[in-house]
GROMACS .gro file of C-alpha atoms in nm:
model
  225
    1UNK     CA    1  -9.937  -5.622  -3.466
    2UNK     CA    2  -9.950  -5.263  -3.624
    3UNK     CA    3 -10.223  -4.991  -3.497
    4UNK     CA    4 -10.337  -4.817  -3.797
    5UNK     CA    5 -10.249  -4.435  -3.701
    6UNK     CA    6 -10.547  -4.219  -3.822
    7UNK     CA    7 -10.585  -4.034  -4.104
    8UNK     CA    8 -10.562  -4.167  -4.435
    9UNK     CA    9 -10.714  -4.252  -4.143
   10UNK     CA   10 -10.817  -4.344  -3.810
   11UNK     CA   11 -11.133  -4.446  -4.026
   12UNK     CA   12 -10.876  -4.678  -4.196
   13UNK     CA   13 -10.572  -4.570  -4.307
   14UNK     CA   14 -10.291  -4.328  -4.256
   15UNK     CA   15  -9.928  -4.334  -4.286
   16UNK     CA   16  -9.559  -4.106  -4.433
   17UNK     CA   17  -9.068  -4.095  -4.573
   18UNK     CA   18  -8.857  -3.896  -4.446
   19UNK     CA   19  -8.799  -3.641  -4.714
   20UNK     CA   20  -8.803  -3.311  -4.483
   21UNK     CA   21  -8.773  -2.985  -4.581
   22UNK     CA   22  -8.465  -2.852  -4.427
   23UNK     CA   23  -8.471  -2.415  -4.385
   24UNK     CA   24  -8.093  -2.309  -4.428
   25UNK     CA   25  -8.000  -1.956  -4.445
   26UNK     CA   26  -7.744  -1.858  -4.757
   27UNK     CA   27  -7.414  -1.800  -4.748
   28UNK     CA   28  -7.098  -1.642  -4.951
   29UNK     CA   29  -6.734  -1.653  -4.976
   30UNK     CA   30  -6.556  -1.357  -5.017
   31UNK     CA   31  -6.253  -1.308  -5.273
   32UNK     CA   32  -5.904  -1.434  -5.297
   33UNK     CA   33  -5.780  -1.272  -4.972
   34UNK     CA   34  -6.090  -1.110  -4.873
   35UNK     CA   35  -6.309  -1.205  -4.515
   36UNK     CA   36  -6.548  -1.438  -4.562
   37UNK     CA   37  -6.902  -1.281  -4.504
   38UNK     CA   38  -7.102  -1.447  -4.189
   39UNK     CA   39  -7.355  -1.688  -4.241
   40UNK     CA   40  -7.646  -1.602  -4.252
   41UNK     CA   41  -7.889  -1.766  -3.963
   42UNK     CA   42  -8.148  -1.948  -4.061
   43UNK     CA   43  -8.563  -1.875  -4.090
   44UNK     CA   44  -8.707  -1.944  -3.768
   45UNK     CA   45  -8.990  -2.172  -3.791
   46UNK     CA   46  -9.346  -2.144  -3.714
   47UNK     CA   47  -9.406  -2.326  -3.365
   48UNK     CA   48  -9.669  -2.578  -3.361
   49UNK     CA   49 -10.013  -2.446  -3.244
   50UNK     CA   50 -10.207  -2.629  -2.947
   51UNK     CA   51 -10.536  -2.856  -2.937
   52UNK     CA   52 -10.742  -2.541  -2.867
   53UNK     CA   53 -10.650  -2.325  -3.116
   54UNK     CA   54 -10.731  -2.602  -3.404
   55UNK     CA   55 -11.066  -2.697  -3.238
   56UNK     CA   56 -11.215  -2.395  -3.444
   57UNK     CA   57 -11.036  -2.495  -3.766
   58UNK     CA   58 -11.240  -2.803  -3.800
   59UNK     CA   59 -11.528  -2.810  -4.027
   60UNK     CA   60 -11.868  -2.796  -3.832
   61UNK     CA   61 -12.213  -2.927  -3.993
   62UNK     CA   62 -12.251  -2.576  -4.130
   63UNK     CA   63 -11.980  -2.569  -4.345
   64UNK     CA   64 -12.082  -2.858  -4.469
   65UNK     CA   65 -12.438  -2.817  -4.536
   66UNK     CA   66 -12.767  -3.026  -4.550
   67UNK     CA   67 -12.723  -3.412  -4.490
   68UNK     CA   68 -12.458  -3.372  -4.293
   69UNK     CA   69 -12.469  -3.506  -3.889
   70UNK     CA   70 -12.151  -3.519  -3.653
   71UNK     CA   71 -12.076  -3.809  -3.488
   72UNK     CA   72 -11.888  -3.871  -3.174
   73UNK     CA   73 -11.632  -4.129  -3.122
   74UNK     CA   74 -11.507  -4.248  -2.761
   75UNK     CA   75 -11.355  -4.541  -2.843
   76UNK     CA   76 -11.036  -4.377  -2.939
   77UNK     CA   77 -10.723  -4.591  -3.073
   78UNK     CA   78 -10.856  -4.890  -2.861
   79UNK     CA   79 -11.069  -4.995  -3.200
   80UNK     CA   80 -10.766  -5.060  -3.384
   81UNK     CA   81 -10.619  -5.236  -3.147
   82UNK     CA   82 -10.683  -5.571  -3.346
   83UNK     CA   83 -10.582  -5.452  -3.707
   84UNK     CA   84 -10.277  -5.580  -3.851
   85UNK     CA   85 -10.109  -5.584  -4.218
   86UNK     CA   86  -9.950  -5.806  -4.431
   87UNK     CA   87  -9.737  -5.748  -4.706
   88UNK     CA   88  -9.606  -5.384  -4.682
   89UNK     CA   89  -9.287  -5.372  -4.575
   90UNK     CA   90  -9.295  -5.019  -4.578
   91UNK     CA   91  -9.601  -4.997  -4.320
   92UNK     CA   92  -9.443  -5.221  -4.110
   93UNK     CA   93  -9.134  -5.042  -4.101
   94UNK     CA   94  -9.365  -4.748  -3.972
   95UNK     CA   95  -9.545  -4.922  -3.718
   96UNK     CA   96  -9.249  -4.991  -3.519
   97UNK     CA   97  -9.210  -4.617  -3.486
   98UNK     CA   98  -9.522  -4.498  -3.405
   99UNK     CA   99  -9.418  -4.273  -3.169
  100UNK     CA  100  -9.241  -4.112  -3.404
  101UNK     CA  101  -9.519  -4.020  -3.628
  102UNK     CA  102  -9.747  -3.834  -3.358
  103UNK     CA  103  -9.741  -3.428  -3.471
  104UNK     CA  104  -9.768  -3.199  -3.142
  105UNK     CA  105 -10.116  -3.127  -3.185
  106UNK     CA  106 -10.431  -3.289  -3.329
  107UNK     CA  107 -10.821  -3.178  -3.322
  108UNK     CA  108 -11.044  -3.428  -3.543
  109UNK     CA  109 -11.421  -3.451  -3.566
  110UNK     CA  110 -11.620  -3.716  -3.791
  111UNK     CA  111 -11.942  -3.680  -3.978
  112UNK     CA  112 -12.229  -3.927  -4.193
  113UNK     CA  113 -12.370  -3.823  -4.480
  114UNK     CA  114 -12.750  -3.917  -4.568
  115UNK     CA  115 -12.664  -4.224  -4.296
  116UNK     CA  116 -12.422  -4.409  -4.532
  117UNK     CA  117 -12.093  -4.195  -4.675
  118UNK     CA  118 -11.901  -4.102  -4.428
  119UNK     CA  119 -11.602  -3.818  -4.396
  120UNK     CA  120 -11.341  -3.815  -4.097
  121UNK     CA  121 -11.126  -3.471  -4.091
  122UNK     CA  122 -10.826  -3.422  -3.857
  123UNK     CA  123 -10.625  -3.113  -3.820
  124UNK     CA  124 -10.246  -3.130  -3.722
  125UNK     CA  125 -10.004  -2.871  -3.599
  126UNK     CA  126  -9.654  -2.878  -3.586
  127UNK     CA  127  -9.296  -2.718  -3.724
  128UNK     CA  128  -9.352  -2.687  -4.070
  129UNK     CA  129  -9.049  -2.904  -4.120
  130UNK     CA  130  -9.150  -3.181  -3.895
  131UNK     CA  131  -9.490  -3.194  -4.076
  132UNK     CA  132  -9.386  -3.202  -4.427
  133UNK     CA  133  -9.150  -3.489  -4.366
  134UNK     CA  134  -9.389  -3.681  -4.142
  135UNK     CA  135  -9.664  -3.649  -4.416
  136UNK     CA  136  -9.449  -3.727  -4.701
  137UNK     CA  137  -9.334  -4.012  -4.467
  138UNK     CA  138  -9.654  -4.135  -4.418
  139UNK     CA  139  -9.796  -4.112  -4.753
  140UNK     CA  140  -9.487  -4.238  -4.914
  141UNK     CA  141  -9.554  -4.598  -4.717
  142UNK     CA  142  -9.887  -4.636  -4.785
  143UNK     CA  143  -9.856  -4.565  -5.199
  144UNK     CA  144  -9.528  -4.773  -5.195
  145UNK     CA  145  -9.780  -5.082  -5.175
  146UNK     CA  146  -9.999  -5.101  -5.453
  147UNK     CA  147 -10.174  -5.427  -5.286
  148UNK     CA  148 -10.173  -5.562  -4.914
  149UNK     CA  149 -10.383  -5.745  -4.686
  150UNK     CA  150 -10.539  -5.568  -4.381
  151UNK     CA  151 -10.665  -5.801  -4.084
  152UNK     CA  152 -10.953  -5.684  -3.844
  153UNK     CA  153 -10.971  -5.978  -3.631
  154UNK     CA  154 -10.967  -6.288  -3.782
  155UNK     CA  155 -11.112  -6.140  -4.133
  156UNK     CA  156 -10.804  -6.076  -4.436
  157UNK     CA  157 -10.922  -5.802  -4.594
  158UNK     CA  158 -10.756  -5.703  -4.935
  159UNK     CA  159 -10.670  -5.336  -5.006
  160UNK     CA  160 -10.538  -5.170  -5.322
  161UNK     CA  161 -10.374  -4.816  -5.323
  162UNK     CA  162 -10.329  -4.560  -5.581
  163UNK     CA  163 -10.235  -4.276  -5.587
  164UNK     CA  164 -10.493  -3.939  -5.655
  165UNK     CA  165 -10.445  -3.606  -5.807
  166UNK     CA  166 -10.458  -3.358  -5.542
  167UNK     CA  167 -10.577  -2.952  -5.601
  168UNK     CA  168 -10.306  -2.675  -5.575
  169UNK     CA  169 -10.395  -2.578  -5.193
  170UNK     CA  170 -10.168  -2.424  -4.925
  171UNK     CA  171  -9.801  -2.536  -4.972
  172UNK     CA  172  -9.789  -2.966  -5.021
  173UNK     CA  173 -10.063  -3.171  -5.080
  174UNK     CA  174 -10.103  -3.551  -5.074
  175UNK     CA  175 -10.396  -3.804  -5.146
  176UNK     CA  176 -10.407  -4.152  -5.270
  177UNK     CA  177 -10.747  -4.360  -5.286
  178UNK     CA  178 -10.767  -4.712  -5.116
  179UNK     CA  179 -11.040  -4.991  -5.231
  180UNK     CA  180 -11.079  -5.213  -4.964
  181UNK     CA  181 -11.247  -5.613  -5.115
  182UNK     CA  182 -11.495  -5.651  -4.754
  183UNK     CA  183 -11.742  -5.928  -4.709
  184UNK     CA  184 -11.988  -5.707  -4.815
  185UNK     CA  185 -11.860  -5.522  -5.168
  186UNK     CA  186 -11.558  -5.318  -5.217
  187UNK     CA  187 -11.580  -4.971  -5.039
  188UNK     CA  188 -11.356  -4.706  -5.144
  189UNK     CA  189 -11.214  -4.466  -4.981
  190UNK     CA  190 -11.006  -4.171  -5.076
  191UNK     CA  191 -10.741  -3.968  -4.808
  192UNK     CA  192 -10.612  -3.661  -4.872
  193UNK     CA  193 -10.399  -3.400  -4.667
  194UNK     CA  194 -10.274  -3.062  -4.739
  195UNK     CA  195 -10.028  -2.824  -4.517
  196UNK     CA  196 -10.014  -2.500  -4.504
  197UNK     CA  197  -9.755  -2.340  -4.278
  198UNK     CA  198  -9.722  -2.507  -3.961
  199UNK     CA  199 -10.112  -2.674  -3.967
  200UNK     CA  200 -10.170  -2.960  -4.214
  201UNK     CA  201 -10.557  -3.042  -4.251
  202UNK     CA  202 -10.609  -3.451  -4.337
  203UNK     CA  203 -10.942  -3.598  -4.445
  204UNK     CA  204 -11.101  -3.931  -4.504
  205UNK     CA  205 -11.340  -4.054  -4.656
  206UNK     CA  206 -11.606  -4.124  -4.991
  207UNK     CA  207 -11.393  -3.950  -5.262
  208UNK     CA  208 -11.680  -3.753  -5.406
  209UNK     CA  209 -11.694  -3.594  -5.032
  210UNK     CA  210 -11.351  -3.578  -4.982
  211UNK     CA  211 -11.309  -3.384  -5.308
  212UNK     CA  212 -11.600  -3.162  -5.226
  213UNK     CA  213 -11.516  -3.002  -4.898
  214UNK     CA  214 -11.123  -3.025  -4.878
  215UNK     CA  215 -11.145  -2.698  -5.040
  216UNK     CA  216 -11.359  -2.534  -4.738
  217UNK     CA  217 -11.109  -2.705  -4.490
  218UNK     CA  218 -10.837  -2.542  -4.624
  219UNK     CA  219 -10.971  -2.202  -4.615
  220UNK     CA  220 -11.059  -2.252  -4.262
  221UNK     CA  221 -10.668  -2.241  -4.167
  222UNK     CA  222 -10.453  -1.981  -4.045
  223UNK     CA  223 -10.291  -1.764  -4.313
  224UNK     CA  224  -9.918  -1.752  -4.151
  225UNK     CA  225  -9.743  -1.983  -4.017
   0.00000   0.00000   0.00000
């Protein structure tokens, strides 16, 4: 049975191939006869930040504006506990290395909007290289199944991917849009996550809101890095 990871979501869906980005220094020969020059070493890399310092990255109801109410949630991973997927290879691969895809650090909060929309946002540190592969990683699995079936319970639920245009923010960004077929009407939702440096900001949600404030969530994180 796989535990849906957050983000693309812990409100449903999240996931990422391993196409890092590997920092090498340069390097040159010398001439017939001549030394060869050392190597150069290569960048260091940004070390991941802690929980604490992305606490205050997170949006708050302010940046948000009117309509807006955060919501806590204590039931942690425990929810998903009884979600499983069929017919994605490529998420099932993942599951059985979940371990794997946990960054060093994570802060999240969740919010409703006028009592029905609602937008999840979590905010990941990590070495920029570990991050970019881990998000293309995840992303890669879940738009490398156009259709599969999620199962909460005993309920088959039928989900459809595609993949979304995402702004020119920070330094890789990633979003796809999933419509889920429930009992009750298709809801879709749209999951988008852009890094920048060695903090990657991921939210969730309807994709007018999504589209709205991703923006303002970006700006909140650190220049460097």
């Amino acid at each position: 049975m796989m535990r849906i990871s957050t983000f693309g979501t812990r409100r449903w869906v999240l996931g990422t191939a391993v196409c890092g980005v590997l920092i090498t220094g340069c390097s040159s020969g010398g001439g017939d006869g001549g030394d060869a020059k050392p190597r150069a070493k290569p960048a260091a890399e940004a070390k991941p930040l802690d929980a604490g310092a992305l606490r205050p990255l997170l949006l708050t109801q302010a940046d948000l504006g009117a309509g807006y109410t955060q919501v806590q949630d204590e039931s942690g991973d425990r929810k998903f506990d009884d979600i499983s997927i069929q017919g994605c290879p490529a998420l099932d691969k993942l599951s059985q290395r979940d371990e794997e895809n946990m960054f060093a650090a994570k802060a999240e909060a969740s919010f409703t909007y006028d009592r029905d929309a609602t937008l999840g946002e979590e905010v990941h540190s990590d070495r920029p290289s570990v991050l970019s592969s881990k998000l293309r990683e995840l992303f890669g699995a879940y738009t490398s199944c156009p259709i599969y079936t999620m199962t909460s319970g005993t309920t088959p639920i039928e989900v459809k991917i595609s993949k979304s245009v995402t702004p020119e923010l920070g330094d890789e960004q990633f979003a796809y849009t999933s419509t889920m077929e429930l009992p009750s009407g298709a809801q879709v939702l749209k999951t988008m996550a852009v890094r920048k440096g060695n903090v990657a900001v991921m939210l969730v949600g309807a994709p007018a809101l999504v589209d709205r404030h991703v923006k303002t969530a970006v700006g909140k994180l650190p220049a460097g890095g």
